Short mmCIF file of C-alpha atoms in Angstrom, two decimals:
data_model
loop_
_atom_site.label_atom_id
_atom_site.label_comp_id
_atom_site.label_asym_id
_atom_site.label_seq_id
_atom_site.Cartn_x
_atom_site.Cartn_y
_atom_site.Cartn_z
CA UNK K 1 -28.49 -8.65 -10.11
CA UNK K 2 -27.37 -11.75 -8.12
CA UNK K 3 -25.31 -12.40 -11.36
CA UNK K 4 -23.57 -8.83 -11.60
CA UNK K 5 -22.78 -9.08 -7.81
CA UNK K 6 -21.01 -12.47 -8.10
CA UNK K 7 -18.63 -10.93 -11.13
CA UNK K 8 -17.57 -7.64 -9.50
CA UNK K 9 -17.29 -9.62 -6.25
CA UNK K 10 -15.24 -12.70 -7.10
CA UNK K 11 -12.44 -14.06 -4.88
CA UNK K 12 -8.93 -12.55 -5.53
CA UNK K 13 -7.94 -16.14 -7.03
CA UNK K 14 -10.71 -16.92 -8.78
CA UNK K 15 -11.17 -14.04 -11.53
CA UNK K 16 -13.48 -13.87 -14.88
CA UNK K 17 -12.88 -12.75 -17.88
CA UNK K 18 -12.25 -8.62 -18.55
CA UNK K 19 -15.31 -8.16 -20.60
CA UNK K 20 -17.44 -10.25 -17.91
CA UNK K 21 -15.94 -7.68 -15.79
CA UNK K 22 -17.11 -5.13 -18.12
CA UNK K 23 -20.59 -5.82 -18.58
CA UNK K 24 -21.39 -6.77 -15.03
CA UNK K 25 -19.79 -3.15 -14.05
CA UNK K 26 -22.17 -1.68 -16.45
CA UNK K 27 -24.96 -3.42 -15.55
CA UNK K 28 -24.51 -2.58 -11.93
CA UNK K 29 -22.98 0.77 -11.76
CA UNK K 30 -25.92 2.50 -14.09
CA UNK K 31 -28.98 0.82 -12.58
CA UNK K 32 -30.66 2.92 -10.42
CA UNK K 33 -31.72 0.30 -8.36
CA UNK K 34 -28.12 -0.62 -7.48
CA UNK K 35 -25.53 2.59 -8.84
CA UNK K 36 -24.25 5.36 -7.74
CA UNK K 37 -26.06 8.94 -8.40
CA UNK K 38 -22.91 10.28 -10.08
CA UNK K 39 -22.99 7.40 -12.49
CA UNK K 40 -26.70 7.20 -12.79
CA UNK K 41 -27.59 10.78 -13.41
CA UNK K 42 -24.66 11.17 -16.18
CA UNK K 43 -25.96 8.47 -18.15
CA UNK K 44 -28.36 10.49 -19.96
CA UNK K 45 -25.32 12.88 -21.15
CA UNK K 46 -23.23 10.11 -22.99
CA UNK K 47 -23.66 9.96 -26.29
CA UNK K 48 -24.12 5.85 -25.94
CA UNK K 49 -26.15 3.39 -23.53
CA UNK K 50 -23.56 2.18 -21.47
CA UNK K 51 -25.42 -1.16 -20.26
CA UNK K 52 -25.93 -2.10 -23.99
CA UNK K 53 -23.39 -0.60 -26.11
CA UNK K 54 -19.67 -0.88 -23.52
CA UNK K 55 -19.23 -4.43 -23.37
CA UNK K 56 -15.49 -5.12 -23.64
CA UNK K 57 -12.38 -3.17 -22.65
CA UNK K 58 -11.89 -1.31 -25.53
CA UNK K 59 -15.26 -0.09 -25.39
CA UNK K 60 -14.56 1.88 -22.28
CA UNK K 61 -12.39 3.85 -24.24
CA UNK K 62 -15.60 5.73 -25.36
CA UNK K 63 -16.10 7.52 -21.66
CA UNK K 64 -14.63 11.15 -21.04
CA UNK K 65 -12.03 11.19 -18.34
CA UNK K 66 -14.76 12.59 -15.26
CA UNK K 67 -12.05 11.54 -12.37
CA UNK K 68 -11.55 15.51 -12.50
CA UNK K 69 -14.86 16.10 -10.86
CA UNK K 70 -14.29 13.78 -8.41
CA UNK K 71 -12.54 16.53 -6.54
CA UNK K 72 -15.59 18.17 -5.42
CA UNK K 73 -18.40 15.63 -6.06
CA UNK K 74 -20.23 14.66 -2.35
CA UNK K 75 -18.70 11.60 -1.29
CA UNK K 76 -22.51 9.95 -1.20
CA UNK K 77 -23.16 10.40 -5.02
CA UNK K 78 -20.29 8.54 -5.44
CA UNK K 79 -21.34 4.86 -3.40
CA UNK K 80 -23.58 3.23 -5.09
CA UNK K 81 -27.09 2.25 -3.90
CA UNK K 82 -26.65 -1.75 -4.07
CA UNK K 83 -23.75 -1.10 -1.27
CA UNK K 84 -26.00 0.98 0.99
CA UNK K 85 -27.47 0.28 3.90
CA UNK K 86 -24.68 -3.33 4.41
CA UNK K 87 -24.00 -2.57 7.69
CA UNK K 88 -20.71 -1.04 7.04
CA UNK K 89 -19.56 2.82 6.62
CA UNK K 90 -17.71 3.26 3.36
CA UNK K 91 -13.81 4.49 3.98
CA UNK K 92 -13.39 7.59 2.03
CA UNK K 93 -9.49 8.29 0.17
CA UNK K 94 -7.89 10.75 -1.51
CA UNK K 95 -5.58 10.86 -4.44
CA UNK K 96 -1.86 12.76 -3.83
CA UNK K 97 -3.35 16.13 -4.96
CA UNK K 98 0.01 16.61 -6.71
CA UNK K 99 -1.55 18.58 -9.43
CA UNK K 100 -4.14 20.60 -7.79
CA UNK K 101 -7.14 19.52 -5.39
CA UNK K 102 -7.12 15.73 -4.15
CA UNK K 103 -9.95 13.21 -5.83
CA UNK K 104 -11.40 11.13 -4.06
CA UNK K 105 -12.94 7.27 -3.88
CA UNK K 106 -14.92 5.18 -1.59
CA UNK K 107 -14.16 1.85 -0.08
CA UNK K 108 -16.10 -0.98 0.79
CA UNK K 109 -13.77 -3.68 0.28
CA UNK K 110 -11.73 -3.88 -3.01
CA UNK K 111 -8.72 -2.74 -1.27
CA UNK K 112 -9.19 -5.97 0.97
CA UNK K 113 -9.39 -8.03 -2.41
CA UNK K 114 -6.63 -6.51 -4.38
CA UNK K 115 -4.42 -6.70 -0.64
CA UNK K 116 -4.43 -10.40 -0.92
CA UNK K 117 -3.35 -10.64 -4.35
CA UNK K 118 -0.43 -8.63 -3.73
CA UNK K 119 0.40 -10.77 -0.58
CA UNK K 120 0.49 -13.51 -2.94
CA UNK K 121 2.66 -11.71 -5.40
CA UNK K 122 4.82 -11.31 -2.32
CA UNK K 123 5.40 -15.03 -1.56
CA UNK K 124 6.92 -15.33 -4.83
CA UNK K 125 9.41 -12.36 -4.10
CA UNK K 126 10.10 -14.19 -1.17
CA UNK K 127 8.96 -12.11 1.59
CA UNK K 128 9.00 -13.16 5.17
CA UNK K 129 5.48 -14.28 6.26
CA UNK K 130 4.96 -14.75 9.59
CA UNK K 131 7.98 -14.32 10.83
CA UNK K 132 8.74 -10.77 12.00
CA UNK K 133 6.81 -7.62 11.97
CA UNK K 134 6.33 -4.39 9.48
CA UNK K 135 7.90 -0.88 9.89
CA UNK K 136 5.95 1.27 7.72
CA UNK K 137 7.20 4.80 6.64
CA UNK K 138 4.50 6.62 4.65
CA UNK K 139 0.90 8.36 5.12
CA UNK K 140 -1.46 7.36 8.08
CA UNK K 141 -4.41 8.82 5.74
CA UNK K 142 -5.98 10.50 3.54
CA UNK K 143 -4.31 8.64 1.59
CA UNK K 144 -5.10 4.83 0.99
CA UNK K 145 -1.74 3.31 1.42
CA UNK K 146 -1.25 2.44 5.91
CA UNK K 147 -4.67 1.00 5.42
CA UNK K 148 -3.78 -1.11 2.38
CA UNK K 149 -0.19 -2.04 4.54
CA UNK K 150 -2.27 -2.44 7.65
CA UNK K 151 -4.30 -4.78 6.21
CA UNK K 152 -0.81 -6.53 4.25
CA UNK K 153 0.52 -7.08 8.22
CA UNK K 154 -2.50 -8.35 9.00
CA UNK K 155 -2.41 -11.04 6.01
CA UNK K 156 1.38 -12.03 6.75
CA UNK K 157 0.42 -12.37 10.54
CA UNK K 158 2.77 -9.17 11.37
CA UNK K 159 2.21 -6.52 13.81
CA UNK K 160 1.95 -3.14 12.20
CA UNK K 161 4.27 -0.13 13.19
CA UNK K 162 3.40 3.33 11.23
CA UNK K 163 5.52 6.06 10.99
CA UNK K 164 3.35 8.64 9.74
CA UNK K 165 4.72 11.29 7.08
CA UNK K 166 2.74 14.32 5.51
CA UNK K 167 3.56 13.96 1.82
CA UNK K 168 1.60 16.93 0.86
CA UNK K 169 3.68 19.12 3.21
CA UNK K 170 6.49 17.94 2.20
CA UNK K 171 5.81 19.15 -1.20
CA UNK K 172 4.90 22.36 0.18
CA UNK K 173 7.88 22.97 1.74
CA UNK K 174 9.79 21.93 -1.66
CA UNK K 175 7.53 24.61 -3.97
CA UNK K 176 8.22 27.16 -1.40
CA UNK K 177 11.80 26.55 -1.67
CA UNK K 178 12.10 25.27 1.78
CA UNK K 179 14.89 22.32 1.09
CA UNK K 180 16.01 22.93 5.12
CA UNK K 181 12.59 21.90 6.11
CA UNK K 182 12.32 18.87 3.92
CA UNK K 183 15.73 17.44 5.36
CA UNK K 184 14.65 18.21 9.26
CA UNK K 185 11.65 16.53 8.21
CA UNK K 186 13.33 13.41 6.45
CA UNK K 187 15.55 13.30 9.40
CA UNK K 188 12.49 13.11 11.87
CA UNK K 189 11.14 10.71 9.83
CA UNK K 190 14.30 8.41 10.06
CA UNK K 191 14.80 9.20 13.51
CA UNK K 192 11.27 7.45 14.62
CA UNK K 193 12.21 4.53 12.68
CA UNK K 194 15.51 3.97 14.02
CA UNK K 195 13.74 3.39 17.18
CA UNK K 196 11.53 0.90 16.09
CA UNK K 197 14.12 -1.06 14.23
CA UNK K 198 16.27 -0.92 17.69
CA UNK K 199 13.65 -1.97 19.86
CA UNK K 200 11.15 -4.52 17.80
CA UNK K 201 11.40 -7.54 15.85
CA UNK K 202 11.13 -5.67 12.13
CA UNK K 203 11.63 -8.17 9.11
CA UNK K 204 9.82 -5.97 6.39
CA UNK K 205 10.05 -2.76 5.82
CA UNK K 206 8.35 0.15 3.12
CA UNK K 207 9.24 2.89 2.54
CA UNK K 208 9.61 5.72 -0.62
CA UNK K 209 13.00 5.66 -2.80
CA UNK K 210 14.41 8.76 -1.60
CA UNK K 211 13.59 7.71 2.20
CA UNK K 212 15.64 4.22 1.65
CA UNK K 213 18.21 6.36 -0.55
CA UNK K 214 18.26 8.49 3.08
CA UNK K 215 18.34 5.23 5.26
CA UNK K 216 21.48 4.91 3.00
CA UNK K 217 23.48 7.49 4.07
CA UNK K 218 22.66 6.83 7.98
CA UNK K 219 25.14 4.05 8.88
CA UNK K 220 23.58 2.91 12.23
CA UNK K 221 19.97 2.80 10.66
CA UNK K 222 21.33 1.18 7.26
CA UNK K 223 23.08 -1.48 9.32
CA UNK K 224 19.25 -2.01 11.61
CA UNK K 225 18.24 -2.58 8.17
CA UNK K 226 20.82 -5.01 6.79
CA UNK K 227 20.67 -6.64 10.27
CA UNK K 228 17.06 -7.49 10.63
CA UNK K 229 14.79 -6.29 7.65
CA UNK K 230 14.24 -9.61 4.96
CA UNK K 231 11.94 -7.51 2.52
CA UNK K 232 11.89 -4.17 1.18
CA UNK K 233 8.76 -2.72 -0.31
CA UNK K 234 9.31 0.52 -2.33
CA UNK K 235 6.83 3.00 -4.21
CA UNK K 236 4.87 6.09 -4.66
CA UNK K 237 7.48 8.10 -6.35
CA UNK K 238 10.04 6.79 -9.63
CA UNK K 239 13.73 5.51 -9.21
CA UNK K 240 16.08 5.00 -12.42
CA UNK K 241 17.36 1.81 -12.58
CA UNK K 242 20.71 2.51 -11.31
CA UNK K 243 19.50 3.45 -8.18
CA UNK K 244 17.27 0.40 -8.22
CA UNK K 245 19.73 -1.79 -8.54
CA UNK K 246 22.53 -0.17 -6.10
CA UNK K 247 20.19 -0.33 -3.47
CA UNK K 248 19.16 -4.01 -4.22
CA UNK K 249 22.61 -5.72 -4.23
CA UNK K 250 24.48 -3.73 -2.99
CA UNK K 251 23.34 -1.51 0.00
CA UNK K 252 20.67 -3.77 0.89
CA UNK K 253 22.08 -7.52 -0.86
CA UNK K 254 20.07 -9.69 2.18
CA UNK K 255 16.55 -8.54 1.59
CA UNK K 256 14.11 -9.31 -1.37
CA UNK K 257 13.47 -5.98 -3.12
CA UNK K 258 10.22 -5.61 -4.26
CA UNK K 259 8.38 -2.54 -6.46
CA UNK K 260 5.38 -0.77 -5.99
CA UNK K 261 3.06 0.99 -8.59
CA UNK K 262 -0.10 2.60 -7.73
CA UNK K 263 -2.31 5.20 -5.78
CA UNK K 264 -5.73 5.56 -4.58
CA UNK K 265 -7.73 5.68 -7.90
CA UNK K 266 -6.06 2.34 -9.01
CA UNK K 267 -4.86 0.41 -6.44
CA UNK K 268 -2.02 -1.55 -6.01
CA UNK K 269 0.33 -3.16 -8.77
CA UNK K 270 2.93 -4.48 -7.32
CA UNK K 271 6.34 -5.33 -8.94
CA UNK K 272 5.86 -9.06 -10.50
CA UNK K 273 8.83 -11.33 -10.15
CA UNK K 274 11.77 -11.37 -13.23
CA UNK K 275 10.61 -14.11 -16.04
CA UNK K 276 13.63 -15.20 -18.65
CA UNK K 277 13.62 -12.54 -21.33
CA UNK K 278 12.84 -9.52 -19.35
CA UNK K 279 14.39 -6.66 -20.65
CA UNK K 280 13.10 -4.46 -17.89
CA UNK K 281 14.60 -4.63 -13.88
CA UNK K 282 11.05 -4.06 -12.78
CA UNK K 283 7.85 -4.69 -14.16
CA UNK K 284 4.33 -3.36 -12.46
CA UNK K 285 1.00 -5.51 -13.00
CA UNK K 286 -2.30 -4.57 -11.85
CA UNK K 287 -4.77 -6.28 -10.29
CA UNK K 288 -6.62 -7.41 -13.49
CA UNK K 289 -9.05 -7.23 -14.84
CA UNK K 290 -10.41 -5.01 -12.13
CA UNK K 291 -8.00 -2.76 -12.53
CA UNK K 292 -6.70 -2.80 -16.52
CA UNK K 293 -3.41 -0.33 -17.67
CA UNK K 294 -2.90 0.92 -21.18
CA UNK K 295 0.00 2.61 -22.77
CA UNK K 296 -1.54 5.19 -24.98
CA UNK K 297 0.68 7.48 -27.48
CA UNK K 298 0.58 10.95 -25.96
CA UNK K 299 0.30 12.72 -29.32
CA UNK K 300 -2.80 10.55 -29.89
CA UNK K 301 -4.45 9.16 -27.24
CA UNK K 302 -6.48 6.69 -29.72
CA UNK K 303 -3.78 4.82 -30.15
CA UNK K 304 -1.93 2.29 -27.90
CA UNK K 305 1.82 2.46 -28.22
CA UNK K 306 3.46 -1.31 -28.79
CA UNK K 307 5.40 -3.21 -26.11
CA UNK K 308 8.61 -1.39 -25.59
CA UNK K 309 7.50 1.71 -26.49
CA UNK K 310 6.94 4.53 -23.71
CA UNK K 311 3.37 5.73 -23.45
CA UNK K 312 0.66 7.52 -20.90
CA UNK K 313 -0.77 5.63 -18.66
CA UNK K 314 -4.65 5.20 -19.17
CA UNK K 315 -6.11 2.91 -15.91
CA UNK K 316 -9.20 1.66 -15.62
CA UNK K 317 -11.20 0.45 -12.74
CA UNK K 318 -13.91 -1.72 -12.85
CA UNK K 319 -15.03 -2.71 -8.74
CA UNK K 320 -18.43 -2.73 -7.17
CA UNK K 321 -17.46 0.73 -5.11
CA UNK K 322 -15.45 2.06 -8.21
CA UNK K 323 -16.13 2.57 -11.41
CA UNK K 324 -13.49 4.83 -13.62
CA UNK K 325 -13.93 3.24 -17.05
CA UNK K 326 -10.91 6.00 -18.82
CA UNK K 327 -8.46 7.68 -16.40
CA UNK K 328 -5.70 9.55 -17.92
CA UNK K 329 -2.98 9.72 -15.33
CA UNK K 330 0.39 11.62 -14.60
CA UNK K 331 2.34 8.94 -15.63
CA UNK K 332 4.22 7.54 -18.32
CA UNK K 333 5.47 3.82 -18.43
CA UNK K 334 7.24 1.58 -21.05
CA UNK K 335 4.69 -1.34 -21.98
CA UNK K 336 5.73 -4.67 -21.42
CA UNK K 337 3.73 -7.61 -22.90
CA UNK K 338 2.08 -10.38 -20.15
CA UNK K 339 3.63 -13.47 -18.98
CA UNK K 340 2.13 -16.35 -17.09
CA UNK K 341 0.79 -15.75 -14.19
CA UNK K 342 -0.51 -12.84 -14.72
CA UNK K 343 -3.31 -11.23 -16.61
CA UNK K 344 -3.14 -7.80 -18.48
CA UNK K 345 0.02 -5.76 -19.86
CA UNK K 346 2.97 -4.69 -17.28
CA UNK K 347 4.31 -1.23 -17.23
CA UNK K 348 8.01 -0.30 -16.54
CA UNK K 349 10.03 2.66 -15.65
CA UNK K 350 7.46 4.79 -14.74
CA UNK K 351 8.23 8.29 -14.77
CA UNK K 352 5.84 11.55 -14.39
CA UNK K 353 4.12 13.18 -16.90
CA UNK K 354 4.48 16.77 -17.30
CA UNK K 355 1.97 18.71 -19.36
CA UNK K 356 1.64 22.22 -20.04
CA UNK K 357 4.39 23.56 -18.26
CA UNK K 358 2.88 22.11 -15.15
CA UNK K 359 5.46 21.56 -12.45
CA UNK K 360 5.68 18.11 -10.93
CA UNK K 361 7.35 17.68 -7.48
CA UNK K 362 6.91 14.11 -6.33
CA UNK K 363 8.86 15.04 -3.06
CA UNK K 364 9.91 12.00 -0.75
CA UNK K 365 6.04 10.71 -1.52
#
């Protein structure tokens, strides 16, 4: 098991091969010596033996989607018996619960991992490091993203100020019809970070599109921005390119612009820098092959769509806390085919999925 441990647990710069990835996730995850009870006990239900018959990506594609039941499973049948007893707690996330009851994962560490990857994806964006601190405006918990941040300051040796914001509420208040509320609550939002952009030594900054489209239209607080802030990081909800780009060059030309695609299940795929021949303003990779992204063809989810064509998004994640072998998420993407550098198809433009009628209200979050 020494073996399995030493795949799943690799540096963030020294990675194997996806279908090493694959067995060793097998092998650990549905050994009772070492997995989790969730995995262990559903074993006998699939219709294969997962430690000899999945044993490259596209054999994964033969699990049901079970990140459903994750909404009411007991956090401790989901960590896995090779990470108990360590001498650390596991941190326990939740998904957006945008489309009904949150999900949730456990953390041991692959947040840590996939953190310094995308610090090194920021160093080619050219984002300050070292120099200056970060104002974050997003979720103190239970979502995954001010940890993964806090842990990004930590990395770029940058002190840490939160600005919490209650996505979920937000929401609320949008279903309900409440639009008043939202923009008293945008405005409080704003409000706490024009302080800290006043008073401290800010030089990156993250926040949601529609909070930088509101930083915008606040001239004092757009000119903190200009004034001091050297990178932008963006995510959690979609922009359309337009947007993208008028905020970029023109409303905020001084500061490297940088993407963010991702959410507790996944992880964090940040925007890779433009190659020649990029067709797309911003292109999403994910931290493979831990975390792998398909583009499957909504009327048949067998079949992956080609590059440039628009597809769901199908993730994959293969850690020693995680394993989600076939995820179907809300999400569609364009796929975009890999360049140097970096492992695994992009996705572009993502936009949500609607299905069923189902109303989707991504909200300022």
């Amino acid at each position: 098991m020494r073996d399995v441990d030493a795949v799943l647990g690799t540096p963030w710069h020294e990675l194997p091969t996806a279908d090493d990835v694959v067995a060793a996730a097998m092998a650990w995850h549905f050994d009772p010596a070492t997995g989790s009870r969730f995995w262990v006990e559903r074993a006998a239900s699939l219709p294969f033996d997962p430690r000899r018959d999945i044993t490259t990506l596209a054999d994964l594609a033969r699990f049901p989607d079970v990140s459903t039941e994750w909404r009411d499973v007991p956090v401790e049948d989901l960590l896995p018996a090779g990470l108990r007893g360590i001498g650390r707690l596991p941190s326990v996330w939740e998904s957006g619960g945008t489309t009904g009851a949150p999900k949730r994962v456990v953390d041991l560490g692959q947040w840590e991992r996939n953190t310094r990857w995308w610090s090194d994806v920021l160093d080619r964006h050219g984002f300050p490091s070292h120099d200056g601190n970060l104002l974050f405006l997003g979720p103190s918990g239970p979502h995954v993203v001010a940890d993964a941040l806090r842990g990004l300051a930590r990395l770029r040796g940058a002190v840490f100020f939160p600005v919490d914001l209650d996505p979920r509420w937000v929401r609320r208040s949008l279903r309900d019809g409440h639009d008043d509320v939202v923009k008293r609550y945008v405005d409080h939002i704003l409000d706490q970070a024009e302080w800290v952009l006043a008073s401290q030594h800010v030089t990156m900054l993250y926040a949601t599109p529609p909070l930088l489209e509101a930083i915008a239209e606040r001239p004092r607080l757009a000119d903190l921005v200009r004034a001091k802030v050297r990178g932008i990081m963006w995510g959690s909800t979609s922009i359309d390119p337009e947007t993208l780009r008028l905020l970029a060059a023109e409303v905020f030309p001084d500061a490297a612009v940088s993407g963010l695609y991702g959410n507790t299940m996944m992880g964090a795929a940040p925007q890779r820098p433009a190659v020649p021949g990029d067709t797309e303003p911003c292109v999403f990779q994910s931290f493979h092959p831990y975390v792998h992204l398909s583009l499957l063809d909504p009327d048949d989810l067998s079949r992956e769509v080609a590059y440039g064509e628009r597809g769901r998004v199908c993730m994959r994640q293969l850690s020693p806390e995680v394993l989600l072998p076939h995820v179907l998420e809300r999400d569609t993407a364009v796929r975009v085919a890999p360049v140097p550098g970096f492992a695994g198809d992009g996705v572009a433009d993502v936009q949500p999925f609607t299905e069923g009628g189902a109303e989707i209200i991504e909200g300022v979050y």
